[in-house]
Coordinates of C-alpha atoms in Angstrom, one line a residue:
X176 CA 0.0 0.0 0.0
X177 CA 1.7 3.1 -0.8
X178 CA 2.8 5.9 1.9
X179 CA -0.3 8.8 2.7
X180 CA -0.2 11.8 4.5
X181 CA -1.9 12.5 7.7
X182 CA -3.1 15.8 5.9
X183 CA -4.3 13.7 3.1
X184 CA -5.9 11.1 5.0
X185 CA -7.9 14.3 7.0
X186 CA -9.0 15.6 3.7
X187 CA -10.4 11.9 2.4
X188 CA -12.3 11.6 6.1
X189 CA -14.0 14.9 5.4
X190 CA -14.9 13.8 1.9
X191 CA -16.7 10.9 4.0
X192 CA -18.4 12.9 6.0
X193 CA -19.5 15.1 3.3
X194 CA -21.0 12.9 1.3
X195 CA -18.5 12.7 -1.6
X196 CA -17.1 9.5 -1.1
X197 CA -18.8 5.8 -2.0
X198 CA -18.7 3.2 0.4
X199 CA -15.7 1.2 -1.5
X200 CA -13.9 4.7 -1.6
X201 CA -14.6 5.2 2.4
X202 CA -13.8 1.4 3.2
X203 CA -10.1 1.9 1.5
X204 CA -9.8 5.4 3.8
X205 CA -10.8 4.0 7.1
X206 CA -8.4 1.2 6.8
X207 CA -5.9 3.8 6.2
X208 CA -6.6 6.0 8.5
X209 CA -6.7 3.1 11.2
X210 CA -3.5 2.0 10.0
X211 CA -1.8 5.0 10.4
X212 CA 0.9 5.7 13.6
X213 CA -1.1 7.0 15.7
X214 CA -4.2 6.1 14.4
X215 CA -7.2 8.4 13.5
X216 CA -9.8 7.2 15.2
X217 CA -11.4 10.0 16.4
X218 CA -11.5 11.6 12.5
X219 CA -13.1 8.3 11.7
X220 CA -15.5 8.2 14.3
X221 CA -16.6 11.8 13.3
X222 CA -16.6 11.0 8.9
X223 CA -19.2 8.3 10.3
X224 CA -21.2 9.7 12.3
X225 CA -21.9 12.4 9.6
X226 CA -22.6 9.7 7.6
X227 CA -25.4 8.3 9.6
X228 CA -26.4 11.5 10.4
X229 CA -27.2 12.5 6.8
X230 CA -28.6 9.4 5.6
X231 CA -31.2 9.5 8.9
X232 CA -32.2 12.9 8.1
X233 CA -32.4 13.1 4.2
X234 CA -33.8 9.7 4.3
X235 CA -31.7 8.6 1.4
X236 CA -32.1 4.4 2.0
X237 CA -31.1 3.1 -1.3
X238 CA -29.3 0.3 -2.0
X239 CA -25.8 1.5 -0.7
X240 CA -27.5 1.0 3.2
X241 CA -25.4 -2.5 3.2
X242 CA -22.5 -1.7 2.0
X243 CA -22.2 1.4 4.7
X244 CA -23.1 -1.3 7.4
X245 CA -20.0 -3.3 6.0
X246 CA -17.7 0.1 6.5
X247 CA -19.1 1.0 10.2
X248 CA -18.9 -2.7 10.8
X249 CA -15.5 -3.2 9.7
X250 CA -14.0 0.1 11.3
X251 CA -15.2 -1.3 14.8
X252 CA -13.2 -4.4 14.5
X253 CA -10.3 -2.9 13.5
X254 CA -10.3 -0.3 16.5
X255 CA -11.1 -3.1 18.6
X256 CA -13.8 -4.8 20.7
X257 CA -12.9 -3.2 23.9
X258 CA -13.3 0.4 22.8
X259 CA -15.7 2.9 23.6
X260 CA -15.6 4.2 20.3
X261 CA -15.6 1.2 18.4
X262 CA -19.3 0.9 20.5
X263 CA -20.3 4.2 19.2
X264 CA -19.7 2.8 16.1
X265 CA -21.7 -0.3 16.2
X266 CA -24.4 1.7 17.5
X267 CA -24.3 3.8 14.1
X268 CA -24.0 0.5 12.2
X269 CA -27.2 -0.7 14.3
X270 CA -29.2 2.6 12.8
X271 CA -28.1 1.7 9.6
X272 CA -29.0 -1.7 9.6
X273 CA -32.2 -1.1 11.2
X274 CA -32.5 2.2 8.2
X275 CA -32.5 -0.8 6.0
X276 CA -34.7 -3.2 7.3
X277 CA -37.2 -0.7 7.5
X278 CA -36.9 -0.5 3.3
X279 CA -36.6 -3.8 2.8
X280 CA -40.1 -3.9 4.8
X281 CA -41.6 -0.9 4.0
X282 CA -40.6 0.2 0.7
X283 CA -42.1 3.8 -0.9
X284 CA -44.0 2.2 -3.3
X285 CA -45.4 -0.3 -0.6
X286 CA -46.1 2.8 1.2
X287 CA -47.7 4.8 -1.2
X288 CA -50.0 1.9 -2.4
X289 CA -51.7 1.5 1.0
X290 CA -55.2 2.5 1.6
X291 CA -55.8 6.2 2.4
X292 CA -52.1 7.5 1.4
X293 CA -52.9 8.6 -1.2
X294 CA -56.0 10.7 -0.3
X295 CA -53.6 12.4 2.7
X296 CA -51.2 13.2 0.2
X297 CA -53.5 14.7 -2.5
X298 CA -55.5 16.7 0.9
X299 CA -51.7 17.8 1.5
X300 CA -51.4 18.6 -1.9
X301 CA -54.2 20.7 -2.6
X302 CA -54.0 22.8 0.8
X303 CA -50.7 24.1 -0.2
X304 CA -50.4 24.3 3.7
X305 CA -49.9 22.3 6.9
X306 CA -53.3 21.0 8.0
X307 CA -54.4 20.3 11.8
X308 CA -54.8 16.5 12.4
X309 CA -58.9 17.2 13.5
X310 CA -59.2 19.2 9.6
X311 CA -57.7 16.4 8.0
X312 CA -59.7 14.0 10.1
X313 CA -62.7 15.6 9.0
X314 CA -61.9 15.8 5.4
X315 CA -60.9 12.7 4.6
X316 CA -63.4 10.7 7.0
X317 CA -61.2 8.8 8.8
X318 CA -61.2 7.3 12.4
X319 CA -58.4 8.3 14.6
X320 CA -56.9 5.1 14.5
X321 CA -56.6 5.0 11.0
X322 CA -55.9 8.1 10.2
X323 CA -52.8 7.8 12.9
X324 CA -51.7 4.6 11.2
X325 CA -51.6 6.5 8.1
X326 CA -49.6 9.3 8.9
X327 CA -46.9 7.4 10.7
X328 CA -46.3 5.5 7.8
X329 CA -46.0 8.2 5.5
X330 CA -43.6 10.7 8.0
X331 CA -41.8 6.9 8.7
X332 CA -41.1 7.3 5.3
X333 CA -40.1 11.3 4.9
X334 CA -42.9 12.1 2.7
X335 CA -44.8 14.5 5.4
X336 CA -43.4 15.9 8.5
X337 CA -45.6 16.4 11.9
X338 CA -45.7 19.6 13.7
X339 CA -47.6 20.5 17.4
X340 CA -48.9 23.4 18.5
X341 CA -50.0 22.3 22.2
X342 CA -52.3 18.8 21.7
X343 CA -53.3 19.8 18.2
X344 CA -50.9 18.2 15.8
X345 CA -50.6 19.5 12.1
X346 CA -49.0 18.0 8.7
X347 CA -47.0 19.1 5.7
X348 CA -45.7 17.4 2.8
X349 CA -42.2 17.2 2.6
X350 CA -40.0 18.3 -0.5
X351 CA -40.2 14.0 -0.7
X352 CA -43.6 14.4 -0.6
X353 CA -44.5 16.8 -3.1
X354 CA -42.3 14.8 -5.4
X355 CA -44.3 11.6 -4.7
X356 CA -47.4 13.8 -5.3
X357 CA -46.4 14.7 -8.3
X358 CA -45.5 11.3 -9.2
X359 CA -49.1 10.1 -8.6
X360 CA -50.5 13.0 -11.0
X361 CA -51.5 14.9 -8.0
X362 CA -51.8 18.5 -8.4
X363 CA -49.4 20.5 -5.8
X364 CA -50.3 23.7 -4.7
X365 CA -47.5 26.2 -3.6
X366 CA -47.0 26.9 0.2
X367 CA -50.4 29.8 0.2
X368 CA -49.2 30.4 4.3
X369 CA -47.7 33.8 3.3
X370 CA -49.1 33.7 -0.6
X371 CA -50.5 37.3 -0.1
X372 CA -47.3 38.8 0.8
X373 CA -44.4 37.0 0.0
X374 CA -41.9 39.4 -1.1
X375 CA -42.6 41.1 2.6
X376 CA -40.4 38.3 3.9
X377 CA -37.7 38.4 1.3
X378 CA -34.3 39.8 2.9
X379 CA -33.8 41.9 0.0
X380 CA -35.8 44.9 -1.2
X381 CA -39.0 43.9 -3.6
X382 CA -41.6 45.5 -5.1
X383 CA -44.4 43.7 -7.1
X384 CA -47.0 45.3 -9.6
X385 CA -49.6 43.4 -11.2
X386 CA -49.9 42.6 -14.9
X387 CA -51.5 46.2 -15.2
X388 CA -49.3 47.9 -13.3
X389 CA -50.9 48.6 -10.0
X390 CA -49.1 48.1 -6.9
X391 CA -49.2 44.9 -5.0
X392 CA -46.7 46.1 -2.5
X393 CA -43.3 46.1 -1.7
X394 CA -40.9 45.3 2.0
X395 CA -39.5 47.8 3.8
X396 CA -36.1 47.3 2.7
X397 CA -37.2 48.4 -0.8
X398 CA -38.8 52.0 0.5
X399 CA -35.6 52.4 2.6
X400 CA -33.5 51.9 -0.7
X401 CA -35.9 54.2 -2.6
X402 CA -38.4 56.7 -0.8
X403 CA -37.0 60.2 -0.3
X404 CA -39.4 60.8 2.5
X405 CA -41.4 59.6 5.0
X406 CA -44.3 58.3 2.9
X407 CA -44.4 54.7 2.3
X408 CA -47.0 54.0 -0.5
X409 CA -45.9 52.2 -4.0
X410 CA -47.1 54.2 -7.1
X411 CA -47.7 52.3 -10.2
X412 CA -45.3 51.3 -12.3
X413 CA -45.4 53.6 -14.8
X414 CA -45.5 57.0 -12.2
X415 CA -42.5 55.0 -9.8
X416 CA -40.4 54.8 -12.9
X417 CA -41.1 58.2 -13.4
X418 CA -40.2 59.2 -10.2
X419 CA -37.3 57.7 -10.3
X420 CA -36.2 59.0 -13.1
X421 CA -37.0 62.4 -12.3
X422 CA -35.1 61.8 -9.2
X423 CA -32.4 60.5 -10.7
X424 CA -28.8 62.7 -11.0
X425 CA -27.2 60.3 -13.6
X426 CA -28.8 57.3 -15.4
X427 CA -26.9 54.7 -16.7
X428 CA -29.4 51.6 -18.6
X429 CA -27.6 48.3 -18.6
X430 CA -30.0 46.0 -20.2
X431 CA -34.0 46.9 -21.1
X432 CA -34.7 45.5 -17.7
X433 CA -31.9 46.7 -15.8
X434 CA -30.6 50.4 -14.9
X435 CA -29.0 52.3 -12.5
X436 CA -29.5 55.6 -11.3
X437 CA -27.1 58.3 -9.1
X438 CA -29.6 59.1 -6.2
X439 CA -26.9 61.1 -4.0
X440 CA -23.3 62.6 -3.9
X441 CA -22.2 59.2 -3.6
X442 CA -25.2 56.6 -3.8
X443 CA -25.9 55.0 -6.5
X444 CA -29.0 52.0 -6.8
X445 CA -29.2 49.5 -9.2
X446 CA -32.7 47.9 -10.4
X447 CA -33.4 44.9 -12.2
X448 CA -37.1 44.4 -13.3
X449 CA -38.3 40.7 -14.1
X450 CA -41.7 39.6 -15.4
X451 CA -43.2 36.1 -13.2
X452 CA -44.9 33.4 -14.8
X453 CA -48.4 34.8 -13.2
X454 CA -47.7 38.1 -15.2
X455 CA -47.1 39.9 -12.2
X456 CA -43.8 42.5 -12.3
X457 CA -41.1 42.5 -9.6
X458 CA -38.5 44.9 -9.3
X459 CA -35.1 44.3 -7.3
X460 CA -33.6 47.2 -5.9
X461 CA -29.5 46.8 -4.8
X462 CA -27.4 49.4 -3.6
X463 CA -24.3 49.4 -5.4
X464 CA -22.5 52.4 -4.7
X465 CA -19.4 50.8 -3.5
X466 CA -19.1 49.3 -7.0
X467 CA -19.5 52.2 -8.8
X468 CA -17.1 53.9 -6.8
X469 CA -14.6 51.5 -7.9
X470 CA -15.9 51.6 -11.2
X471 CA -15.1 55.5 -11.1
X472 CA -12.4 55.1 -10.4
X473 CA -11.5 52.2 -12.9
X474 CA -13.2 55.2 -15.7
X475 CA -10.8 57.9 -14.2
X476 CA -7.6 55.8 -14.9
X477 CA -8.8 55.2 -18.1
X478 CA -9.1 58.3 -19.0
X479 CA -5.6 59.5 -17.8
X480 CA -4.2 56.5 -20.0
X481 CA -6.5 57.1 -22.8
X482 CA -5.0 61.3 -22.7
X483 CA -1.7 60.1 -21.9
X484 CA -1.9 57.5 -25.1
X485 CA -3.6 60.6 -27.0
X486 CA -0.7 62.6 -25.9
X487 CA 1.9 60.5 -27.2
X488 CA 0.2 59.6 -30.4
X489 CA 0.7 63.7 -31.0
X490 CA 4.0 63.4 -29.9
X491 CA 4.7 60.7 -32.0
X492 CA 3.0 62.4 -34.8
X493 CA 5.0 65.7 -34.2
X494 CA 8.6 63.8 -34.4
X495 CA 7.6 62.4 -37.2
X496 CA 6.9 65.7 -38.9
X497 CA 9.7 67.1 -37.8
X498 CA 11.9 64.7 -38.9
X499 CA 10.5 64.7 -42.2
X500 CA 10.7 68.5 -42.3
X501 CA 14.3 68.0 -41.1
X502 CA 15.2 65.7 -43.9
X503 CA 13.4 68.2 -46.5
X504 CA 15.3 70.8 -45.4
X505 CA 18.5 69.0 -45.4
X506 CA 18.1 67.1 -48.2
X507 CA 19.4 69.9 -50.8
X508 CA 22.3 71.3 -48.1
X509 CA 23.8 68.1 -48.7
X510 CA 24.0 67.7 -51.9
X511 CA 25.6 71.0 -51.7
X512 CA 28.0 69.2 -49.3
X513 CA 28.7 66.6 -51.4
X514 CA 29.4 69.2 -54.4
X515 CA 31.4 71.5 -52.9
X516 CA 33.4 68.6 -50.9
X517 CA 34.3 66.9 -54.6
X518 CA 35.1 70.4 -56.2
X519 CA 37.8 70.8 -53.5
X520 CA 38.6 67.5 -53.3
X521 CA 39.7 68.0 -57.3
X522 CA 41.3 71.2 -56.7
X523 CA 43.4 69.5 -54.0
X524 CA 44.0 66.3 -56.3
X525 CA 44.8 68.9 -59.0
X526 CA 47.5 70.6 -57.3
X527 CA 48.8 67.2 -55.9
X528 CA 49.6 66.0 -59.8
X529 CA 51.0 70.3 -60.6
X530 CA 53.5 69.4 -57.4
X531 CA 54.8 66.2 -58.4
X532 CA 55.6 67.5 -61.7
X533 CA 57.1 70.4 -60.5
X534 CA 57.8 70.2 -57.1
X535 CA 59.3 73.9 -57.0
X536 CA 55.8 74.9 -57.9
X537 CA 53.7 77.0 -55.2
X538 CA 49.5 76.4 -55.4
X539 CA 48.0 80.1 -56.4
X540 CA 46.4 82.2 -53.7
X541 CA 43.3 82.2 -55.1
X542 CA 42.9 78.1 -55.1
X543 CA 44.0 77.9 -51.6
X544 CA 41.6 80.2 -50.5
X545 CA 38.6 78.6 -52.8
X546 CA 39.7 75.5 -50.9
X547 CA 39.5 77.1 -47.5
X548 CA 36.4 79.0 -47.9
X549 CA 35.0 75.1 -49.1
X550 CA 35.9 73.6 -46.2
X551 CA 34.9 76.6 -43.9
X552 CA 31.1 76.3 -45.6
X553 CA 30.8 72.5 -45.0
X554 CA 32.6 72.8 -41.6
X555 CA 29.6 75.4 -40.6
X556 CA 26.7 73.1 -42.6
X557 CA 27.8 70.3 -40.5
X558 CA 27.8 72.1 -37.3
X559 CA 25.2 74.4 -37.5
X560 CA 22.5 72.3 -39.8
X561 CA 23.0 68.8 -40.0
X562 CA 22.2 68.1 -35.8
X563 CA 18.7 68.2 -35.5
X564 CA 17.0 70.6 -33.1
X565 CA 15.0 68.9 -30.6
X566 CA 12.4 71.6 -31.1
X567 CA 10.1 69.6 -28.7
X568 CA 11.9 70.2 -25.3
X569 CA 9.0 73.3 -23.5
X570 CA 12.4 74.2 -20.8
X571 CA 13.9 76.6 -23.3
X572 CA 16.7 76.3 -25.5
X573 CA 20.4 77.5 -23.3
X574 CA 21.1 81.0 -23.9
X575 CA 24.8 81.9 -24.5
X576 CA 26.3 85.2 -26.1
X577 CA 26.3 85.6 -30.1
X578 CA 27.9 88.5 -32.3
X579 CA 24.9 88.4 -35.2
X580 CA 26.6 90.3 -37.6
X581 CA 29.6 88.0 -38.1
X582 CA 27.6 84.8 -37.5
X583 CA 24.7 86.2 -40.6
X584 CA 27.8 87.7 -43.0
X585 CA 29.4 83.9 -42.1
X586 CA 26.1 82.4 -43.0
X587 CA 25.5 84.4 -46.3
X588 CA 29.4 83.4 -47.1
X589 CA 28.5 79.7 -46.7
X590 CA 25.1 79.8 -48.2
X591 CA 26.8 81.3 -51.0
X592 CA 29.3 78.4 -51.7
X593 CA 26.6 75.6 -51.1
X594 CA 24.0 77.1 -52.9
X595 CA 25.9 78.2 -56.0
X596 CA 24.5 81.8 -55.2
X597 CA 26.1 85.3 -55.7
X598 CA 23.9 86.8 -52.5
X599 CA 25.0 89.7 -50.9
X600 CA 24.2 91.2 -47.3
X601 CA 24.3 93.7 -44.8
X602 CA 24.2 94.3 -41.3
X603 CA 22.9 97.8 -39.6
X604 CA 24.7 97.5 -36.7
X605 CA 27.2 95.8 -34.5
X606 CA 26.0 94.3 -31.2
X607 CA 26.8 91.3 -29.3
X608 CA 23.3 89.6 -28.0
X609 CA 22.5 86.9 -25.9
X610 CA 20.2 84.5 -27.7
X611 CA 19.3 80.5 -28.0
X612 CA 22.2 79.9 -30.4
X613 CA 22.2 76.7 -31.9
X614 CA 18.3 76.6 -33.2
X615 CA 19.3 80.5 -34.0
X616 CA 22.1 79.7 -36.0
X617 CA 20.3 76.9 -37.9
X618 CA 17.3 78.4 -38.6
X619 CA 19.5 81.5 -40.0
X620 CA 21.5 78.8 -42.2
X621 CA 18.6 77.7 -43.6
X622 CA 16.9 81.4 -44.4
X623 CA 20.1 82.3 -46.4
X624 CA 21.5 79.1 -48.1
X625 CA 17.4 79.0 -49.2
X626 CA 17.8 82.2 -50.7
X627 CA 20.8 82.3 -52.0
X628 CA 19.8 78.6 -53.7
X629 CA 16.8 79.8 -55.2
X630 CA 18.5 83.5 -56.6
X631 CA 18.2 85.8 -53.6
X632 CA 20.5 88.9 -54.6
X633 CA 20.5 90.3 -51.6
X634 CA 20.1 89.9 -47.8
X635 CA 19.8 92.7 -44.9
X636 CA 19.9 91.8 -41.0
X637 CA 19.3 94.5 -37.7
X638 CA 18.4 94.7 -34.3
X639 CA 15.5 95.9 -33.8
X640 CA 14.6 96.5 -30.2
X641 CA 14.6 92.8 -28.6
X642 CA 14.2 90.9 -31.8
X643 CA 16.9 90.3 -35.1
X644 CA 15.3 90.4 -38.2
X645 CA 16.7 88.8 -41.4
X646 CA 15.0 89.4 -44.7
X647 CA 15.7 88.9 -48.4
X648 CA 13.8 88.7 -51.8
X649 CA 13.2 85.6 -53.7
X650 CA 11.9 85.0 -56.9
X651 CA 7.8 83.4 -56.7
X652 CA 6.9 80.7 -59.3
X653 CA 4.2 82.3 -61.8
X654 CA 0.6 82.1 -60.7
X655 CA 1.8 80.8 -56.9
X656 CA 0.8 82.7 -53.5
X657 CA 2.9 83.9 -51.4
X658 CA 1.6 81.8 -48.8
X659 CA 3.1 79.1 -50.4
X660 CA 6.6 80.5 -50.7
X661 CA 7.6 78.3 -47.1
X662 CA 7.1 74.9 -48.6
X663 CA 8.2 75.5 -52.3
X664 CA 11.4 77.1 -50.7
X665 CA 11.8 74.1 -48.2
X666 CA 12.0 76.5 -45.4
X667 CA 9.5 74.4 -43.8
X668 CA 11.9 73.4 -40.9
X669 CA 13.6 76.8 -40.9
X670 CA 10.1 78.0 -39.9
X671 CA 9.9 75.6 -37.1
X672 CA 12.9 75.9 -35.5
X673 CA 12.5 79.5 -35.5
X674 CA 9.0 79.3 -34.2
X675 CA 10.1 77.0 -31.4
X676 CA 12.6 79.2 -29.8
X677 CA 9.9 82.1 -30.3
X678 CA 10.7 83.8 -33.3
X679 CA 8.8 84.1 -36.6
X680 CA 9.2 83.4 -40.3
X681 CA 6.8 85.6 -42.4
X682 CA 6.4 86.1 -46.3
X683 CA 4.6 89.1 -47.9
X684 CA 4.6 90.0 -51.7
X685 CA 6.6 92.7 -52.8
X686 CA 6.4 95.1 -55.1
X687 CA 7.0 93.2 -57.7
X688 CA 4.3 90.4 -57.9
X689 CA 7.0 87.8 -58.9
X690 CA 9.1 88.3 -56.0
X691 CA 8.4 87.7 -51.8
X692 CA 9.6 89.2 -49.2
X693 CA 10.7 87.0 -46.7
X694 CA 11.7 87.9 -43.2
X695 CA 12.9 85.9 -40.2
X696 CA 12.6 87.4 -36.4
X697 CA 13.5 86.1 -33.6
X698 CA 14.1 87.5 -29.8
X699 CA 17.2 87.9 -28.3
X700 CA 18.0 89.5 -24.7
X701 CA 17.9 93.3 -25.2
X702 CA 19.3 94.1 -21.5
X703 CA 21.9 91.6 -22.0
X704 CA 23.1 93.6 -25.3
X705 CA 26.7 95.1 -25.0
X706 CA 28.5 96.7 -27.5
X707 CA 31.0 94.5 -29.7
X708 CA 33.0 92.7 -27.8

């Protein structure tokens, strides 16, 4: 036999005594339990007992009677003669024993087949009620004697049970005896004691209507849950929805029978309406407050995730833009890298082949500095242009000092060699400013290698007040508006850098209608302004 657990073992005895275990399943346990160092024998006494106890009062004596002898009789000899608890035991075993006898003599069928059981049952039956002994006596017209004899064979046999109210003695069919009832085609009448006002006794609150709607009446739970005052009457149906809704601060409908409805700050009542086989309407009333508290709060979380997802959806959407503006606006500054990096490249390789021909020979003035002003242009792209701006961060861009007129003639300079333009500028004065340099100097870049790529002849930059202002010309497409000047000139992420660090990028017409003025603006720290430093 294999090894058990005393915790096992436990949990099999209570499977006895529930009533979950069959008699060869409980005869294996036992013998285990029995076996076990030290032995269970209290736990077994206790699964038994249960066991007897059950079968006694649910009067289940079927067929498996013997075989639960067997167990009780068997657990006594194993525990031993001389114990008091293997007595107790044979005493159950005894019950049992004498359970079935009382079957085997005095089957249900044998029972129900006698004279006058039947008419007791179908009185019973009909009365939907416990009778008094004398009411039954006199409606069935039967002699004490027989009608005792009667009745003690049918509560021997669970199908009524005997109640006394001082020396008056009244029956009732049992749930066994309204199924034997029914067995014999008897009609069986529901319990009519409290008929008239059943949902008074309900522990939950109930109203009932009839089929028309008029009140039938409803406990007190139900006013308590629903009357806003002291008067306790049930309207109809159609004028207590009303009140309720007109009641009502919110309304939420869950089903068409079931709703809910905000009744306070904080109370909330739930109502489930069903119709009953008789027509009649009930409605259940439940307070439910504390669940729609946590379902508030369940709603309020969602809706902080749902803004926070919303949120970073526009975030997401806003990096993408810009990093598609970004590449726009970059796209055409480096393939004016890449030009101007091979022209000086050839120049260099040029000079390399002049040198080893003549290694005496001295590269002109004027190709050195072609070559130097190249690789100054792609040295100020790459730092000024080609790192993104986070444009996103709201804590400001860092401030440090800038001298505008030499970082816009340098930017013109540069814009020049990329671009392939001739531009030309000029600066009104000569201040040093403190400003948010790096978007400043790459939203600049971008204003004048722009121009200068698409025929700008000329560029002017000032100080005016707190803000610098850049503007040039620039030739307009035929038949296009000036408000599309920003997008056909790819400034579109000139526009946003400037914009981000609070500055402006405007185009007007000029004079001439084939021609825009565009200026750039952006603020820079007038009280901080010294002269040139």
């Amino acid at each position: 036999m294999p090894t058990i657990s005393r915790k096992a073992l436990e949990s099999a005895l209570d499977e006895i005594a529930r009533g979950d275990a069959t008699p060869s399943e409980a005869a294996v346990t036992v013998r285990r339990a029995l076996a076990f160092e030290p032995p269970l024998i209290s736990r077994v006494y206790d699964a038994l007992r249960d066991v007897t106890w059950r079968t006694l009062t649910s009067r289940s004596f079927g067929d498996e009677l013997k075989d639960w002898f067997e167990v009780f009789r068997h657990a006594s000899a194993l525990i031993g003669e001389d114990s008091a608890v293997a007595e107790k035991i044979r005493a159950l075993a005894d019950l049992l024993s004498q359970s079935s006898r009382f079957v085997e003599f005095q089957p249900l069928d044998e029972v129900l087949g006698r004279k006058h059981s039947k008419s007791v049952l179908k009185a019973l039956a009909s009365a939907g009620k416990a009778l008094k002994k004398g009411a039954l006596k006199n409606l069935l017209g039967l002699a004490d004697a027989n009608l005792s004899r009667v009745t003690g064979a049918l509560q021997a046999s669970g199908l009524i049970e005997r109640s006394s109210s001082g020396k008056e003695a009244s029956f009732l069919l049992t749930e066994l005896g309204q199924k034997a009832a029914r067995k014999l085609d008897l009609v069986v009448e529901a319990n009519r004691a409290n008929a008239g006002t059943w949902w008074l006794e309900v522990p939950f609150p109930l109203a009932v209507w009839d089929t028309n709607g008029k009140p039938i009446g409803a406990n007190a739970a139900f006013f308590d849950f629903t009357t806003q005052n002291e008067q306790r009457s049930l309207a109809t149906l159609a004028d207590w929805r009303l009140e309720q809704a007109k009641s009502a601060r919110d309304e939420r409908k869950l089903s068409r029978n079931t709703w809910q409805i905000k009744v306070g700050d904080d109370k909330w009542l739930q109502f489930a309406e069903q119709v009953m086989s008789d027509g009649k309407y009930c409605v259940l009333a439940e307070d439910i407050s504390v669940n729609m508290a946590f379902v508030r709060d369940l709603e309020d979380k969602l809706r902080v995730a749902a803004d926070a997802q919303a949120q970073l959806q526009q975030d997401l959407a806003d990096s993408e833009r810009r990093l598609r503006a970004f590449r726009s606006g970059t796209f055409e500054i480096r393939e004016g890298l890449v030009k101007v990096a091979a022209a000086s490249n050839e120049r260099i390789r040029n000079w390399i082949t002049i040198s080893q021909q003549s290694p005496t020979s001295k590269m002109p003035t004027q190709e050195l500095h072609e070559v130097e002003r190249s690789l100054h242009a792609i040295q100020c792209a790459v730092r000024d242009v080609m790192e993104p701006v986070d444009t996103a961060k709201n804590e400001g861009p860092n401030l440090s000092w800038l001298d505008p007129g030499t970082t816009f003639k340098e930017m013109v300079d540069t814009a020049n060699v990329l671009g392939a333009g001739t531009m030309k500028c000029k600066f009104d004065n000569s201040q040093t400013v403190r400003g948010a340099v790096s978007p400043l100097r790459t939203a600049l870049y971008l204003f004048t290698f722009f121009g200068a790529k698409h025929g700008a002849q000329f560029a002017q930059a000032t100080i005016s007040g707190a803000k610098f202002i850049a503007t040039l010309k620039a030739m307009r497409p035929k038949g296009q508006h000036p408000q599309h000047t920003v997008s056909s000139l790819n400034l579109s992420y000139c526009k946003e850098v400037v914009e981000s660090i609070g500055g402006a990028l405007d185009v007007q017409a000029s004079e001439k209608d084939t021609e825009d003025l565009i200026k750039l603006s952006f603020p820079v720290d007038k009280t901080a302004a010294r002269a040139g430093t």
